[in-house]
Amino acid sequence: MPLAIWGAFEVTRLPIDAVPDITDNQVQVLTVSPSLGAPDVERLITFPVEQSCSNIPGLKQIRSFSRFGLSLVTIVFEDETDLYWARQQVAERLQQVTRDIPEGIGAPEMAPVSTGLGEIYQYVVRPEKGYEGKYDAMELRTIQDWIVRRQLMGTPGVAEVSSFGGKLKQYEIAVKPEQLKAYGITIGEIFNALEKNNQNTGGAYIEKGPTVLYIRSEGLTTSLEDIGKIVVKNTSNGLPLLVRDVADVRYGAAIRYGAMTYNADGEVAGAVVLMLKGENSSVVVKRVKDKVAEIQKSLPKGVVIEPFLDRTKMVNNAIETVKNNLIEGALIVVFVLVFFLGNVRAGLIVSSVIPLSMLFAIILMNMFGVGGNLMSLGAIDFGLIVDGSVIVVEAVLHRFSHAKKFRSADRISGAQMDEEVMQATGHTINSAVFSQIIILIVYLPILSLQGIEGKMFKPMAYTIAFAILGAFILSITYVPMMNALFLNKKLNHKPTLADKMTIWLERRYQPLLRRVMFYPLSVISATIGLFVVAVLLLMGMGGEFIPQIEEGDFAVETRLLTGSNLNNTIKYTQQASKILLEKFPEVEKVVTKIGSAEIPTDPMPFEAGDMMVILKPKKEWTSAKSFPELSEKMTEELQAVPGITVGFQFPVQMRFNELMTGARQDVVCKIFGDDRTHWQFTRTG
Amino acid sequence: MPGAINIYEETVTGMPQVVIRYNRDAMARYGMNVEEVNRVINTAFAGQSAGQVFEGERRFDLVVRVANDSRKSVDDVRNMLIPTPNGEQVPVSLFADIREEEGVNQVQRENTRRRIVIGFNVSGRDVQTIVTELQAKVAQQLKLPPGYNLVYGGSFENMNAAKERLSIVVPVALLMIFLLLYFAFNSVKQGLLIYTAIPLSAIGGIVALWVRDMPFSISAGVGFIALFGVAVLNGILLVSEFNRLRKLGWTDEKRIVIHATKSKLRAVLMTALVPSLGFIPMAISTGAGGAVQKPLATVVIGGLIVSTMLTLFVLPILYILFERGLKYFRPVKKLAALAFLLSVAGLAKAQTPVTITEALKMGNAQNQQLKAAALNEHYYKALVRSSFELDNTTATYEHGKLNSAFIDNRFTIGQSIQFPTVYKRQRKVNELSLDISRGQTKQATVEVQAEIKRVFYALVVLQQREIALKQADSLYEIFVQKAENRLRLGESDLLEKSTAQNQRLQIQAQLKMLQRDAAIFQRRLQYLTNAPEILRPVADSLLYPAAMATDSLPAETPALQVQSALLSQSEAHVQLERSRLMPSFSLGYANASFSGYQTLPNGTDKLFSRSDRFQSGMIGVGIPVFQHAQRARIKASGVQVQQRQVELDALQSRLRADLLAAQQRYNYNRQLLADYNNTMLPNAAAIIVTANNRLQSGDISYLNWVLLVNQAIDIKSQFYDVVEQYNESIFDIESINGVIR
């Protein structure tokens, strides 16, 4: 009982996610340098960062990525390394590096503490129907940055809210070169004028009688008009030359490196909510959702926050699968047990071990920090778990049905029952213990797996080992006790259905065995032959790392020709979205992320975008039955859009791939070399 | 490349750029420095923040840049005005070269080396095959300049790393299972026996994967590990039951097996069925993410089903094999022996008439001794094939840092071969052994046939003796009656009557003895012919129809054959031992990997992985330098040849002497028989008739009558003795000559 209660309590504490987190320990260093080209970024930023971080203990790999305006260095550590310690080390080195990087080029920063599973919630901020014209991309972005993001950031468990798309509002002084020329002033002068005319100050205080008066000036500009009135220079004729005379003062957008579109309805703003490493995603998502509902109320009329990728969907799907597997498996096992033991009570006693050992396992999982997910919970076979208990119960039943002294008895007393159970348990305890130890021990080497497969299968091995351990303890304590208490004291000597079946099988099996025993050589050689054939089959069999986990949505990697600008990419991906929405009724919505986010942990160029195709539940599909089939059909349809190439993946899988190998494809060929002039050669080759 | 979809090629160049290259001379002329110009350009086009504007809490950058319509073309860049120190403003184009160019798009580095990436996704095929195919193609068609190398990554990379680990983890799991089994059963033999469940279950797992058309994934690998654990449980159940029965004192393995499988059938089925059924929902699940566990569950289910079926049949057989050793393979037919015992039990049954030819045929076909001899012959026949006996093929597998700091592996296969004449001569020796055993079979046949003939004709003669005794008995019966009558009438005294009764009792005692002898001979005949029922010999004549009795000794006499074959065998053996002085040869083949960079013949370096194989061969000669042991063996063989020669000579003269003796007996007995047939037997018949007549007419007394009749009976009995000796002499001649019918 205490086990059941404790277990039930622990169930609520078990962190649940869809899949185990397979991301390795990594720290990303980002440097944004809006004006530098790729070679300069590499030379001035990436190289020093790589250089200084390359001697951190526990380092496994350094990857870097330099592109126009951006440097991204990914430092991968050994799994044993404490991530916070590693960040500390990186931070120390970055301080030094900052000094080496020429001023004004950019300052390296570390990306948030998150993992491949960290992108738990993604949303767009978009105008409602009927308000489309009212909010432009800039306003949406402002709402996102200053209303939504600000509030979401405070949610516990959220590491970062990375804004994406829209236009970042700026006060822009658009200088007209002709005017400058006409007035003979330089941009530098305008710059200086602006810097000098935008500040508040304080004058401490003065004492006025018994009170004090604090002094402060308000020189901050607050409006476009204020800015326009700033004096750039006094002209020779004594008239002040104002900013507005040489430039347009207006709202402008920061130079963009990314955009986000919603369905085929144009640009919107949005964000990716990153979860802190090690948090329980289901809990955090729930908090985020609550918070979003709250924020929604404070938004201006006509603006909605619409989530498109929500980890709960995937988790729910996975948990659904796990639940089905476990419940169906458990039912089958219970049924088979009752059938084989030929005794409902005995079958139920053994079956009751299933939930109890599960609870035991969950308690231990919490203790050892193993999360509940598709891998850890999905592969539990109750048949294995109850094995020991079956042996114990079977021994007791066997005693009743076969021992001579019970042959004539119809009923036995409680004391006799206790005695018998004790005897039977004593006899079989060895084989029960032994069989469970074997199963347990087989799973132990799995714990030594490393890398991704380790991260995938270790939780499974742990969970099963815990459950078997639980069942093991139960089989030598709880099961005999329950036997003594609840087994029917009335004895029934009629052969059960299972008995009859066993006898039927025996009748067929025994003669066959006798006959087979005359041909030992042929049997053994046939078996060896079979084994050889099987091994040959295995050799011929292809290999696959780990089967893909269907996540319920697609992440479509979309690419245009290099050098395409943002507007062009938006145009074509919009076309693609339109096709998907129109041709495939199972598509719920399509959100496309183009280029890089504000925190470019996944830096894409302008010509690349990720189309997140959100699908309806599989049951409602009409165009295809499986994910591969659907993706194939979609690829075909998308060929109608000129110049784009698409690649279908699942969102989390895509993220994992990116983080693990720095590439998103299943197979990548990496050509290493130093001189760029050869690259052209290798490409054509 | 079929199966590769969404091919992505990292575009490193092709980024259109406006490049401003400063002309240092021109810049010097205007007295400008690069930083100032850069700053202006940066501010003008990218925009520089000149502070921030606050809207309440919100903060926005205040940015200065050139108006949109003035930063649209390359000309706008050219015409950008830069202030000079002397207050002038000059366009950039005056001191810089401005051009539109394609430039570098992005640079990726891994472990501080630059790299570019070509990637693709895989659909419809498994990753491993595609990569292997690709590697082959690349190696063939792509030549990389020195200092460049190609590495494959992506999920394939993980696959290889994982396989590596599995190749350690799986053996460790297997070893742990074995250790546990060893500790539980305290016997390597039984541990191995149970261990056989593992390959059996692997068969099922692999076949199940294959049937469901799934590639081998890590998931399946983990499935195999779990499968092995459950699979041995069945074996444990059965083997501990075997052991229990054995402890109870059972000795017949077959009985143990039959009993144990019967009592444990349900437990075995349950241990296998419960886990495999428990996995079924996972194997057929179509839910999200179900794909990961599918291979695992498939492997376990398939493996358990197949291993249970095979365990129930193969394990018992292996158990018997392990307990009895290899002789289990030899088919021993106990049925025939059983039939013999049964027929002995049913002795009282009717007798079947049989002629001598039939009896001999039965003997040839069914005699146990001959069967054993025939099997012996088979044995040597099979052994002839063993002449070409190569030494063990050595196969080694090395794994570790063989060639460099990388983990490599190497397979070697080696074979040593004797000088060819050794095999030829070995074959000769074996063939001679076969000849010997053939001769022995013949000899045994001759002996068995002689025995059958002896017993058969002894029975035939006994039958005749019985008839003769019965005739005599009836004579004395009449005599006894007569004597009693005469005594009653007072014609004779008591002496006559008692003599008559004594004579009759004597005859009856002889008859009984004769019948007992007959029963013994019949049983012997039955044993020799291995017949199911009692045989009653039927013959036209008392005399055995003699084959031509030759006086010279034919060479194919089995005994001589055997002895001369023995001689040739020793001679062949000498040859064989001599040929062992010839050199022996060895051949070998090695297949190894050399991971890491290797220089190719064309001078370029290439990265080789473990799947790139390197091959080499080897050849060697072994010369017997230390020969004295071998020489001693040759000498010993030579002595054996001499010994056999002497034995052969002795045998020949002995047989010749025996044959001569038998022929003399034959001639003598034939003469005697002729006498009996011509005179003595008719005389004996005449004596009885005359004596009877005379007794009735009262010419002779009863005492004389008894004397005469006894004489006649003795003659007949002597005749039968002669017949037996005659037959015996023919049998001897035939068996010395090796006549087989």
Tab-separated table of C-alpha atoms in Angstrom, chain B residues 219-348:
chain	number	residue	atom	x	y	z
B	219	SER	CA	16.729	-0.557	-31.933
B	220	ALA	CA	16.884	-4.056	-33.388
B	221	GLY	CA	20.297	-4.516	-31.805
B	222	VAL	CA	18.893	-3.740	-28.388
B	223	GLY	CA	16.073	-6.134	-29.203
B	224	PHE	CA	18.601	-8.887	-29.798
B	225	ILE	CA	20.208	-8.247	-26.443
B	226	ALA	CA	16.854	-8.521	-24.681
B	227	LEU	CA	15.968	-11.565	-26.744
B	228	PHE	CA	19.095	-13.453	-25.720
B	229	GLY	CA	18.212	-13.033	-22.078
B	230	VAL	CA	14.758	-14.520	-22.444
B	231	ALA	CA	15.839	-17.203	-24.859
B	232	VAL	CA	18.207	-18.834	-22.390
B	233	LEU	CA	15.443	-19.094	-19.787
B	234	ASN	CA	13.796	-21.903	-21.729
B	235	GLY	CA	17.054	-23.759	-21.906
B	236	ILE	CA	17.557	-23.334	-18.184
B	237	LEU	CA	14.116	-24.779	-17.483
B	238	LEU	CA	14.727	-27.852	-19.587
B	239	VAL	CA	18.292	-28.520	-18.593
B	240	SER	CA	17.616	-28.211	-14.871
B	241	GLU	CA	14.796	-30.709	-15.302
B	242	PHE	CA	17.163	-33.062	-17.152
B	243	ASN	CA	19.610	-32.732	-14.303
B	244	ARG	CA	16.956	-33.356	-11.696
B	245	LEU	CA	15.897	-36.591	-13.361
B	246	ARG	CA	19.487	-37.671	-13.698
B	247	LYS	CA	20.038	-37.062	-10.019
B	248	LEU	CA	17.053	-39.268	-9.318
B	249	GLY	CA	19.104	-42.041	-10.880
B	250	TRP	CA	17.763	-42.134	-14.412
B	251	THR	CA	20.352	-43.157	-16.896
B	252	ASP	CA	18.716	-43.453	-20.291
B	253	GLU	CA	19.060	-40.019	-21.839
B	254	LYS	CA	16.187	-40.579	-24.211
B	255	ARG	CA	13.874	-41.385	-21.381
B	256	ILE	CA	15.040	-38.351	-19.455
B	257	VAL	CA	14.462	-36.142	-22.453
B	258	ILE	CA	11.013	-37.471	-23.194
B	259	HIS	CA	9.922	-37.180	-19.613
B	260	ALA	CA	11.387	-33.755	-18.987
B	261	THR	CA	9.990	-32.193	-22.137
B	262	LYS	CA	6.621	-33.531	-21.221
B	263	SER	CA	6.548	-32.145	-17.713
B	264	LYS	CA	8.075	-28.797	-18.671
B	265	LEU	CA	6.208	-28.178	-21.909
B	266	ARG	CA	3.743	-25.826	-20.336
B	267	ALA	CA	6.376	-23.870	-18.447
B	268	VAL	CA	8.511	-23.509	-21.567
B	269	LEU	CA	5.597	-22.320	-23.640
B	270	MET	CA	4.597	-19.872	-20.977
B	271	THR	CA	8.058	-18.375	-20.555
B	272	ALA	CA	8.240	-17.826	-24.271
B	273	LEU	CA	4.700	-16.823	-25.028
B	274	VAL	CA	4.151	-14.306	-22.268
B	275	PRO	CA	7.017	-11.963	-23.218
B	276	SER	CA	6.452	-12.343	-26.928
B	277	LEU	CA	2.761	-11.632	-26.628
B	278	GLY	CA	3.515	-8.727	-24.335
B	279	PHE	CA	5.532	-7.165	-27.145
B	280	ILE	CA	2.862	-7.587	-29.788
B	281	PRO	CA	1.234	-4.177	-29.330
B	282	MET	CA	4.631	-2.582	-29.858
B	283	ALA	CA	5.330	-4.602	-32.956
B	284	ILE	CA	2.110	-3.622	-34.666
B	285	SER	CA	1.766	-0.135	-33.242
B	286	THR	CA	1.153	2.555	-35.808
B	287	GLY	CA	1.011	5.374	-33.294
B	288	ALA	CA	3.368	8.328	-33.354
B	289	GLY	CA	6.859	7.210	-32.475
B	290	GLY	CA	5.946	3.570	-32.585
B	291	ALA	CA	8.512	3.070	-35.302
B	292	VAL	CA	11.359	3.117	-32.801
B	293	GLN	CA	10.202	0.092	-30.865
B	294	LYS	CA	8.919	-1.848	-33.822
B	295	PRO	CA	12.243	-3.483	-34.721
B	296	LEU	CA	12.917	-4.225	-31.067
B	297	ALA	CA	9.575	-5.916	-30.545
B	298	THR	CA	9.756	-7.699	-33.890
B	299	VAL	CA	13.117	-9.178	-33.035
B	300	VAL	CA	11.981	-10.389	-29.637
B	301	ILE	CA	8.741	-11.921	-30.876
B	302	GLY	CA	10.259	-13.635	-33.890
B	303	GLY	CA	13.254	-14.783	-31.929
B	304	LEU	CA	11.221	-16.220	-29.080
B	305	ILE	CA	8.829	-18.108	-31.293
B	306	VAL	CA	11.553	-19.689	-33.350
B	307	SER	CA	13.846	-20.351	-30.421
B	308	THR	CA	11.055	-22.026	-28.447
B	309	MET	CA	10.188	-24.315	-31.314
B	310	LEU	CA	13.795	-25.164	-31.941
B	311	THR	CA	14.598	-25.454	-28.245
B	312	LEU	CA	11.917	-28.069	-27.836
B	313	PHE	CA	13.503	-30.223	-30.541
B	314	VAL	CA	17.122	-29.284	-30.862
B	315	LEU	CA	17.985	-28.957	-27.200
B	316	PRO	CA	16.949	-32.537	-26.293
B	317	ILE	CA	18.996	-33.869	-29.184
B	318	LEU	CA	21.969	-31.765	-28.213
B	319	TYR	CA	21.590	-32.917	-24.626
B	320	ILE	CA	21.764	-36.554	-25.667
B	321	LEU	CA	24.667	-35.741	-27.921
B	322	PHE	CA	26.530	-33.942	-25.149
B	323	GLU	CA	25.937	-36.810	-22.760
B	324	ARG	CA	26.631	-39.724	-25.087
B	325	GLY	CA	29.230	-38.204	-27.278
B	326	LEU	CA	29.532	-38.759	-30.979
B	327	LYS	CA	28.327	-42.336	-30.994
B	328	TYR	CA	24.804	-40.996	-30.872
B	329	PHE	CA	25.179	-40.342	-34.558
B	330	ARG	CA	25.678	-44.040	-35.364
B	331	PRO	CA	22.354	-45.637	-36.109
B	332	VAL	CA	22.027	-48.641	-33.816
B	333	LYS	CA	19.036	-50.723	-34.748
B	334	LYS	CA	17.777	-52.389	-31.682
B	335	LEU	CA	14.639	-53.520	-33.420
B	336	ALA	CA	16.260	-56.629	-34.875
B	337	ALA	CA	17.606	-57.716	-31.516
B	338	LEU	CA	14.190	-57.136	-30.028
B	339	ALA	CA	12.611	-59.346	-32.696
B	340	PHE	CA	15.140	-62.057	-31.885
B	341	LEU	CA	14.281	-61.989	-28.205
B	342	LEU	CA	10.593	-62.128	-29.018
B	343	SER	CA	11.075	-65.131	-31.272
B	344	VAL	CA	13.016	-66.953	-28.537
B	345	ALA	CA	10.107	-66.368	-26.218
B	346	GLY	CA	7.766	-67.951	-28.775
B	347	LEU	CA	9.807	-71.178	-29.149
B	348	ALA	CA	6.834	-73.445	-28.978
